[in-house]
């Protein structure tokens, strides 16, 4: 699925879109960054409630296609800025992680 | 053995705006050299965990990176507080990360286990009050 299509399905708002055509091939949910780092597959959609600047470094290094901030949390200004310079796709949604994933998987 | 590139980085303590930049630079260099994406991934994971540990636990340090045709050697050296019990520190789930750092998503106690898992050579030497040296090698497959 393409990043832009996923954002629509999840009912998320774009925070930073660097490459809407990038492919997502799988997903990962988690907030502890070392779990994400060690386990999030390449080209995944990462669902989290973490909003600080380190999210960008992890997304970059783990080759995440799209970060979705759930539960209506707001990204820190530093995170938004860094995602822009690093080219990380970032979106936010009011849905909780389970609900966001369910929409992503089309099980609504 | 033919050496391609030597890189050195100053890693600033407690500076999250910069944390990960050294790892990112190594990653871009490997990409330019045409290294296999799966190998780059292992390097990125191991180096980021080591870099962020120096940021959080050691008030910063230095990273020395040597890239060869068939492997990468990463040495992370800090003059931080050191690790009293390395075996304990290596245990998945063990963490002394303070609450403010946990609130940022660190402190799962998975950094060192990740580093060991994704590297081919992994050694730590540490002395309390003096600092820590982490030596890693990733062999390109
Ligand atoms: N460079 C270092 N200097 C001093 N202590 C360290 C250093 N690296 C690791 N440690 C100690 O080892 C513990 C375990 O490290 P590890 O990276 O596995 O987990 P963490 O950093 O606490 O959490 P996580 O990496 O999952 O966010 C740390 O909590 C800390 O006490
Ligand atoms: Mg760590």
mmCIF file of C-alpha atoms and ligand atoms in Angstrom:
data_model
loop_
_atom_site.group_PDB
_atom_site.id
_atom_site.type_symbol
_atom_site.label_atom_id
_atom_site.label_comp_id
_atom_site.label_asym_id
_atom_site.label_seq_id
_atom_site.Cartn_x
_atom_site.Cartn_y
_atom_site.Cartn_z
ATOM 1 C CA UNK A 1 0.000 0.000 0.000
ATOM 2 C CA UNK A 2 1.184 3.511 -0.717
ATOM 3 C CA UNK A 3 1.752 5.961 2.157
ATOM 4 C CA UNK A 4 -0.964 8.351 0.985
ATOM 5 C CA UNK A 5 -3.509 5.556 0.674
ATOM 6 C CA UNK A 6 -2.682 4.338 4.172
ATOM 7 C CA UNK A 7 -3.108 7.826 5.605
ATOM 8 C CA UNK A 8 -6.580 8.021 4.035
ATOM 9 C CA UNK A 9 -7.625 4.586 5.268
ATOM 10 C CA UNK A 10 -6.470 5.255 8.821
ATOM 11 C CA UNK A 11 -8.258 8.625 8.778
ATOM 12 C CA UNK A 12 -5.013 10.315 9.710
ATOM 13 C CA UNK A 13 -3.881 13.885 9.126
ATOM 14 C CA UNK A 14 -0.641 14.556 7.332
ATOM 15 C CA UNK A 15 2.006 16.192 9.514
ATOM 16 C CA UNK A 16 4.865 15.788 7.060
ATOM 17 C CA UNK A 17 4.699 14.137 3.689
ATOM 18 C CA UNK A 18 8.052 13.553 2.035
ATOM 19 C CA UNK A 19 7.106 10.691 -0.253
ATOM 20 C CA UNK A 20 3.410 9.842 -0.509
ATOM 21 C CA UNK A 21 4.123 7.182 -3.118
ATOM 22 C CA UNK A 22 6.460 5.200 -0.882
ATOM 23 C CA UNK A 23 5.321 1.606 -0.425
ATOM 24 C CA UNK A 24 4.363 0.142 2.950
ATOM 25 C CA UNK A 25 4.749 -3.613 3.091
ATOM 26 C CA UNK A 26 3.978 -4.359 6.728
ATOM 27 C CA UNK A 27 3.389 -2.791 10.140
ATOM 28 C CA UNK A 28 4.731 -2.466 13.658
ATOM 29 C CA UNK A 29 3.192 -1.138 16.899
ATOM 30 C CA UNK A 30 5.267 0.002 19.845
ATOM 31 C CA UNK A 31 6.575 2.836 21.959
ATOM 32 C CA UNK A 32 9.795 1.608 23.518
ATOM 33 C CA UNK A 33 12.340 2.738 20.970
ATOM 34 C CA UNK A 34 14.727 -0.200 21.425
ATOM 35 C CA UNK A 35 11.932 -2.628 20.629
ATOM 36 C CA UNK A 36 11.058 -0.628 17.543
ATOM 37 C CA UNK A 37 14.703 -0.402 16.518
ATOM 38 C CA UNK A 38 15.272 -4.124 16.916
ATOM 39 C CA UNK A 39 11.959 -5.375 15.549
ATOM 40 C CA UNK A 40 10.247 -2.931 13.202
ATOM 41 C CA UNK A 41 10.629 -4.352 9.683
ATOM 42 C CA UNK A 42 11.925 -2.266 6.823
ATOM 43 C CA UNK A 43 9.285 -0.282 4.879
ATOM 44 C CA UNK A 44 6.701 -0.696 7.637
ATOM 45 C CA UNK A 45 3.964 1.560 8.936
ATOM 46 C CA UNK A 46 4.862 2.301 12.578
ATOM 47 C CA UNK A 47 1.988 3.020 14.986
ATOM 48 C CA UNK A 48 3.034 4.758 18.219
ATOM 49 C CA UNK A 49 2.081 7.334 20.843
ATOM 50 C CA UNK A 50 5.616 8.686 21.209
ATOM 51 C CA UNK A 51 5.893 12.303 20.081
ATOM 52 C CA UNK A 52 9.462 13.388 20.766
ATOM 53 C CA UNK A 53 12.333 14.027 18.393
ATOM 54 C CA UNK A 54 13.874 10.550 18.828
ATOM 55 C CA UNK A 55 10.970 9.089 16.849
ATOM 56 C CA UNK A 56 12.513 10.603 13.727
ATOM 57 C CA UNK A 57 15.958 9.099 14.299
ATOM 58 C CA UNK A 58 14.448 5.657 14.855
ATOM 59 C CA UNK A 59 12.170 5.946 11.813
ATOM 60 C CA UNK A 60 15.120 6.983 9.649
ATOM 61 C CA UNK A 61 17.508 4.310 10.852
ATOM 62 C CA UNK A 62 14.915 1.521 10.780
ATOM 63 C CA UNK A 63 13.707 2.567 7.301
ATOM 64 C CA UNK A 64 10.109 3.105 8.358
ATOM 65 C CA UNK A 65 7.819 4.161 5.474
ATOM 66 C CA UNK A 66 5.245 5.996 7.587
ATOM 67 C CA UNK A 67 4.964 6.950 11.273
ATOM 68 C CA UNK A 68 1.398 7.209 12.593
ATOM 69 C CA UNK A 69 0.943 8.984 15.921
ATOM 70 C CA UNK A 70 -2.205 7.593 17.535
ATOM 71 C CA UNK A 71 -4.616 8.623 20.330
ATOM 72 C CA UNK A 72 -4.717 12.220 19.063
ATOM 73 C CA UNK A 73 -1.286 12.992 20.512
ATOM 74 C CA UNK A 74 0.510 16.011 19.060
ATOM 75 C CA UNK A 75 4.066 15.714 17.723
ATOM 76 C CA UNK A 76 6.615 18.012 19.357
ATOM 77 C CA UNK A 77 7.690 20.912 17.111
ATOM 78 C CA UNK A 78 11.240 19.483 17.121
ATOM 79 C CA UNK A 79 9.944 16.171 15.777
ATOM 80 C CA UNK A 80 8.028 17.859 12.964
ATOM 81 C CA UNK A 81 11.064 19.936 12.023
ATOM 82 C CA UNK A 82 13.389 16.935 11.992
ATOM 83 C CA UNK A 83 10.985 14.799 9.953
ATOM 84 C CA UNK A 84 10.967 17.554 7.339
ATOM 85 C CA UNK A 85 14.752 17.713 7.080
ATOM 86 C CA UNK A 86 15.197 13.928 7.249
ATOM 87 C CA UNK A 87 12.379 13.149 4.843
ATOM 88 C CA UNK A 88 10.288 11.047 7.218
ATOM 89 C CA UNK A 89 6.569 10.617 6.487
ATOM 90 C CA UNK A 90 4.594 11.544 9.616
ATOM 91 C CA UNK A 91 0.834 11.492 10.236
ATOM 92 C CA UNK A 92 -1.430 11.681 13.268
ATOM 93 C CA UNK A 93 -4.834 10.238 14.025
ATOM 94 C CA UNK A 94 -7.442 10.465 16.773
ATOM 95 C CA UNK A 95 -7.809 6.691 16.744
ATOM 96 C CA UNK A 96 -6.086 4.436 19.238
ATOM 97 C CA UNK A 97 -3.459 2.017 17.998
ATOM 98 C CA UNK A 98 -5.845 -0.937 17.693
ATOM 99 C CA UNK A 99 -8.421 1.089 15.815
ATOM 100 C CA UNK A 100 -5.814 2.631 13.521
ATOM 101 C CA UNK A 101 -4.411 -0.778 12.638
ATOM 102 C CA UNK A 102 -7.903 -2.133 12.086
ATOM 103 C CA UNK A 103 -8.610 0.621 9.591
ATOM 104 C CA UNK A 104 -5.266 0.091 7.933
ATOM 105 C CA UNK A 105 -6.158 -3.588 7.493
ATOM 106 C CA UNK A 106 -9.598 -2.664 6.180
ATOM 107 C CA UNK A 107 -11.418 -4.425 9.003
ATOM 108 C CA UNK A 108 -13.909 -1.707 9.820
ATOM 109 C CA UNK B 1 42.857 -5.696 3.822
ATOM 110 C CA UNK B 2 41.673 -2.807 1.737
ATOM 111 C CA UNK B 3 40.262 0.043 3.783
ATOM 112 C CA UNK B 4 37.589 2.210 2.216
ATOM 113 C CA UNK B 5 36.652 4.822 4.768
ATOM 114 C CA UNK B 6 37.500 6.019 8.275
ATOM 115 C CA UNK B 7 34.964 8.178 10.089
ATOM 116 C CA UNK B 8 35.019 9.810 13.534
ATOM 117 C CA UNK B 9 32.205 11.456 15.431
ATOM 118 C CA UNK B 10 31.824 13.446 18.601
ATOM 119 C CA UNK B 11 28.604 12.342 20.295
ATOM 120 C CA UNK B 12 27.193 15.004 22.598
ATOM 121 C CA UNK B 13 25.788 13.970 25.974
ATOM 122 C CA UNK B 14 22.073 14.414 26.659
ATOM 123 C CA UNK B 15 21.531 16.072 23.301
ATOM 124 C CA UNK B 16 18.560 14.384 21.655
ATOM 125 C CA UNK B 17 18.402 16.818 18.748
ATOM 126 C CA UNK B 18 21.715 15.400 17.535
ATOM 127 C CA UNK B 19 21.363 11.818 18.723
ATOM 128 C CA UNK B 20 21.426 9.419 15.798
ATOM 129 C CA UNK B 21 23.259 11.744 13.408
ATOM 130 C CA UNK B 22 26.494 9.755 13.558
ATOM 131 C CA UNK B 23 24.623 6.514 12.840
ATOM 132 C CA UNK B 24 22.742 8.206 10.034
ATOM 133 C CA UNK B 25 25.961 9.420 8.458
ATOM 134 C CA UNK B 26 27.464 5.932 8.603
ATOM 135 C CA UNK B 27 24.307 4.584 7.031
ATOM 136 C CA UNK B 28 24.489 7.059 4.117
ATOM 137 C CA UNK B 29 28.156 6.258 3.600
ATOM 138 C CA UNK B 30 27.428 2.525 3.396
ATOM 139 C CA UNK B 31 24.607 3.205 0.959
ATOM 140 C CA UNK B 32 26.973 5.162 -1.295
ATOM 141 C CA UNK B 33 29.453 2.299 -1.128
ATOM 142 C CA UNK B 34 26.732 -0.042 -2.368
ATOM 143 C CA UNK B 35 26.614 -2.250 0.730
ATOM 144 C CA UNK B 36 23.664 -4.669 0.976
ATOM 145 C CA UNK B 37 20.586 -3.046 2.618
ATOM 146 C CA UNK B 38 20.271 -5.887 5.154
ATOM 147 C CA UNK B 39 23.847 -5.314 6.288
ATOM 148 C CA UNK B 40 23.256 -1.560 6.480
ATOM 149 C CA UNK B 41 20.228 -2.220 8.631
ATOM 150 C CA UNK B 42 22.233 -4.251 11.139
ATOM 151 C CA UNK B 43 24.850 -1.500 11.282
ATOM 152 C CA UNK B 44 22.211 1.195 11.778
ATOM 153 C CA UNK B 45 20.536 -0.676 14.646
ATOM 154 C CA UNK B 46 23.752 -1.561 16.473
ATOM 155 C CA UNK B 47 25.348 1.838 16.058
ATOM 156 C CA UNK B 48 22.247 3.810 17.017
ATOM 157 C CA UNK B 49 21.829 1.809 20.221
ATOM 158 C CA UNK B 50 25.467 2.411 21.098
ATOM 159 C CA UNK B 51 25.302 6.066 20.181
ATOM 160 C CA UNK B 52 22.155 6.697 22.207
ATOM 161 C CA UNK B 53 23.635 4.849 25.198
ATOM 162 C CA UNK B 54 26.543 7.317 25.182
ATOM 163 C CA UNK B 55 24.044 10.189 24.937
ATOM 164 C CA UNK B 56 21.905 8.929 27.820
ATOM 165 C CA UNK B 57 24.204 7.020 30.148
ATOM 166 C CA UNK B 58 27.686 8.430 29.599
ATOM 167 C CA UNK B 59 27.308 12.164 28.980
ATOM 168 C CA UNK B 60 28.549 11.655 25.426
ATOM 169 C CA UNK B 61 31.618 10.088 23.853
ATOM 170 C CA UNK B 62 33.335 9.396 20.553
ATOM 171 C CA UNK B 63 32.613 6.993 17.721
ATOM 172 C CA UNK B 64 35.393 5.583 15.522
ATOM 173 C CA UNK B 65 34.221 3.825 12.402
ATOM 174 C CA UNK B 66 36.355 1.873 9.924
ATOM 175 C CA UNK B 67 34.735 0.524 6.805
ATOM 176 C CA UNK B 68 36.492 -2.245 4.887
ATOM 177 C CA UNK B 69 35.443 -4.115 1.767
ATOM 178 C CA UNK B 70 34.007 -6.995 3.767
ATOM 179 C CA UNK B 71 33.181 -5.532 7.190
ATOM 180 C CA UNK B 72 32.695 -2.480 9.372
ATOM 181 C CA UNK B 73 34.384 -1.916 12.740
ATOM 182 C CA UNK B 74 32.725 0.450 15.184
ATOM 183 C CA UNK B 75 34.390 1.589 18.400
ATOM 184 C CA UNK B 76 32.409 3.647 20.866
ATOM 185 C CA UNK B 77 34.467 5.182 23.628
ATOM 186 C CA UNK B 78 33.199 7.300 26.491
ATOM 187 C CA UNK B 79 34.484 8.691 29.764
ATOM 188 C CA UNK B 80 31.147 8.260 31.488
ATOM 189 C CA UNK B 81 30.198 6.598 34.737
ATOM 190 C CA UNK B 82 30.961 3.105 33.492
ATOM 191 C CA UNK B 83 29.060 -0.161 33.953
ATOM 192 C CA UNK B 84 29.431 -2.013 37.234
ATOM 193 C CA UNK B 85 28.096 -5.397 36.133
ATOM 194 C CA UNK B 86 28.303 -5.934 32.384
ATOM 195 C CA UNK B 87 26.535 -9.302 32.461
ATOM 196 C CA UNK B 88 23.598 -7.727 34.266
ATOM 197 C CA UNK B 89 23.564 -4.759 31.877
ATOM 198 C CA UNK B 90 23.406 -7.190 28.950
ATOM 199 C CA UNK B 91 20.266 -8.859 30.337
ATOM 200 C CA UNK B 92 17.208 -8.030 28.219
ATOM 201 C CA UNK B 93 14.973 -5.702 30.244
ATOM 202 C CA UNK B 94 17.689 -4.406 32.557
ATOM 203 C CA UNK B 95 17.855 -0.619 32.579
ATOM 204 C CA UNK B 96 18.922 2.172 34.893
ATOM 205 C CA UNK B 97 17.415 4.843 32.639
ATOM 206 C CA UNK B 98 15.907 7.659 34.730
ATOM 207 C CA UNK B 99 12.214 8.528 34.484
ATOM 208 C CA UNK B 100 12.659 11.578 32.261
ATOM 209 C CA UNK B 101 14.494 9.461 29.703
ATOM 210 C CA UNK B 102 11.945 6.633 29.969
ATOM 211 C CA UNK B 103 9.246 9.163 29.138
ATOM 212 C CA UNK B 104 11.006 9.620 25.794
ATOM 213 C CA UNK B 105 10.726 5.921 24.981
ATOM 214 C CA UNK B 106 14.091 4.709 26.215
ATOM 215 C CA UNK B 107 14.706 2.273 29.038
ATOM 216 C CA UNK B 108 13.325 -0.999 27.659
ATOM 217 C CA UNK B 109 16.723 -2.474 28.450
ATOM 218 C CA UNK B 110 17.013 -3.789 24.911
ATOM 219 C CA UNK B 111 19.823 -1.617 23.549
ATOM 220 C CA UNK B 112 22.781 -3.819 24.478
ATOM 221 C CA UNK B 113 20.923 -7.051 23.565
ATOM 222 C CA UNK B 114 20.095 -5.509 20.171
ATOM 223 C CA UNK B 115 23.744 -4.593 19.654
ATOM 224 C CA UNK B 116 24.865 -8.123 20.434
ATOM 225 C CA UNK B 117 22.155 -9.684 18.288
ATOM 226 C CA UNK B 118 22.884 -7.687 15.147
ATOM 227 C CA UNK B 119 26.694 -7.758 15.235
ATOM 228 C CA UNK B 120 29.244 -10.473 14.427
ATOM 229 C CA UNK B 121 31.770 -9.301 17.017
ATOM 230 C CA UNK B 122 30.680 -7.570 20.210
ATOM 231 C CA UNK B 123 32.853 -6.658 23.195
ATOM 232 C CA UNK B 124 32.412 -4.278 26.103
ATOM 233 C CA UNK B 125 35.059 -3.122 28.519
ATOM 234 C CA UNK B 126 34.077 -0.810 31.306
ATOM 235 C CA UNK B 127 35.446 0.623 34.504
ATOM 236 C CA UNK B 128 33.236 2.362 37.019
ATOM 237 C CA UNK B 129 34.070 6.066 37.190
ATOM 238 C CA UNK B 130 36.367 5.835 34.152
ATOM 239 C CA UNK B 131 34.213 4.966 31.162
ATOM 240 C CA UNK B 132 33.136 2.368 28.670
ATOM 241 C CA UNK B 133 34.476 0.991 25.409
ATOM 242 C CA UNK B 134 32.209 -0.905 23.035
ATOM 243 C CA UNK B 135 33.786 -2.710 20.127
ATOM 244 C CA UNK B 136 31.564 -4.046 17.320
ATOM 245 C CA UNK B 137 32.086 -5.630 13.940
ATOM 246 C CA UNK B 138 29.527 -6.378 11.305
ATOM 247 C CA UNK B 139 30.643 -8.644 8.494
ATOM 248 C CA UNK B 140 29.007 -7.992 5.162
ATOM 249 C CA UNK B 141 27.166 -11.064 3.867
HETATM 250 N N1 LIG C 1 27.920 3.754 27.681
HETATM 251 C C1 LIG C 1 27.372 3.430 28.864
HETATM 252 N N2 LIG C 1 27.837 4.000 29.999
HETATM 253 C C2 LIG C 1 27.301 3.678 31.209
HETATM 254 N N3 LIG C 1 26.309 2.799 31.373
HETATM 255 C C3 LIG C 1 25.802 2.193 30.276
HETATM 256 C C4 LIG C 1 26.295 2.480 28.979
HETATM 257 N N4 LIG C 1 25.616 1.709 28.084
HETATM 258 C C5 LIG C 1 24.738 0.986 28.807
HETATM 259 N N5 LIG C 1 24.839 1.267 30.128
HETATM 260 C C6 LIG C 1 24.083 0.644 31.236
HETATM 261 O O1 LIG C 1 23.532 -0.588 30.791
HETATM 262 C C7 LIG C 1 22.106 -0.571 30.946
HETATM 263 C C8 LIG C 1 21.459 -1.375 29.825
HETATM 264 O O2 LIG C 1 21.690 -0.724 28.562
HETATM 265 P P1 LIG C 1 20.653 -0.953 27.373
HETATM 266 O O3 LIG C 1 21.060 -0.127 26.221
HETATM 267 O O4 LIG C 1 20.507 -2.414 27.157
HETATM 268 O O5 LIG C 1 19.278 -0.434 27.978
HETATM 269 P P2 LIG C 1 18.799 1.071 28.207
HETATM 270 O O6 LIG C 1 19.698 2.013 27.501
HETATM 271 O O7 LIG C 1 18.643 1.289 29.657
HETATM 272 O O8 LIG C 1 17.359 1.043 27.517
HETATM 273 P P3 LIG C 1 17.080 0.971 25.935
HETATM 274 O O9 LIG C 1 18.392 0.834 25.234
HETATM 275 O O10 LIG C 1 16.200 -0.213 25.745
HETATM 276 O O11 LIG C 1 16.383 2.258 25.617
HETATM 277 C C9 LIG C 1 21.743 0.881 30.965
HETATM 278 O O12 LIG C 1 20.510 1.131 31.606
HETATM 279 C C10 LIG C 1 22.927 1.486 31.737
HETATM 280 O O13 LIG C 1 22.795 1.259 33.113
HETATM 281 MG MG1 LIG C 2 20.180 1.724 25.507
#
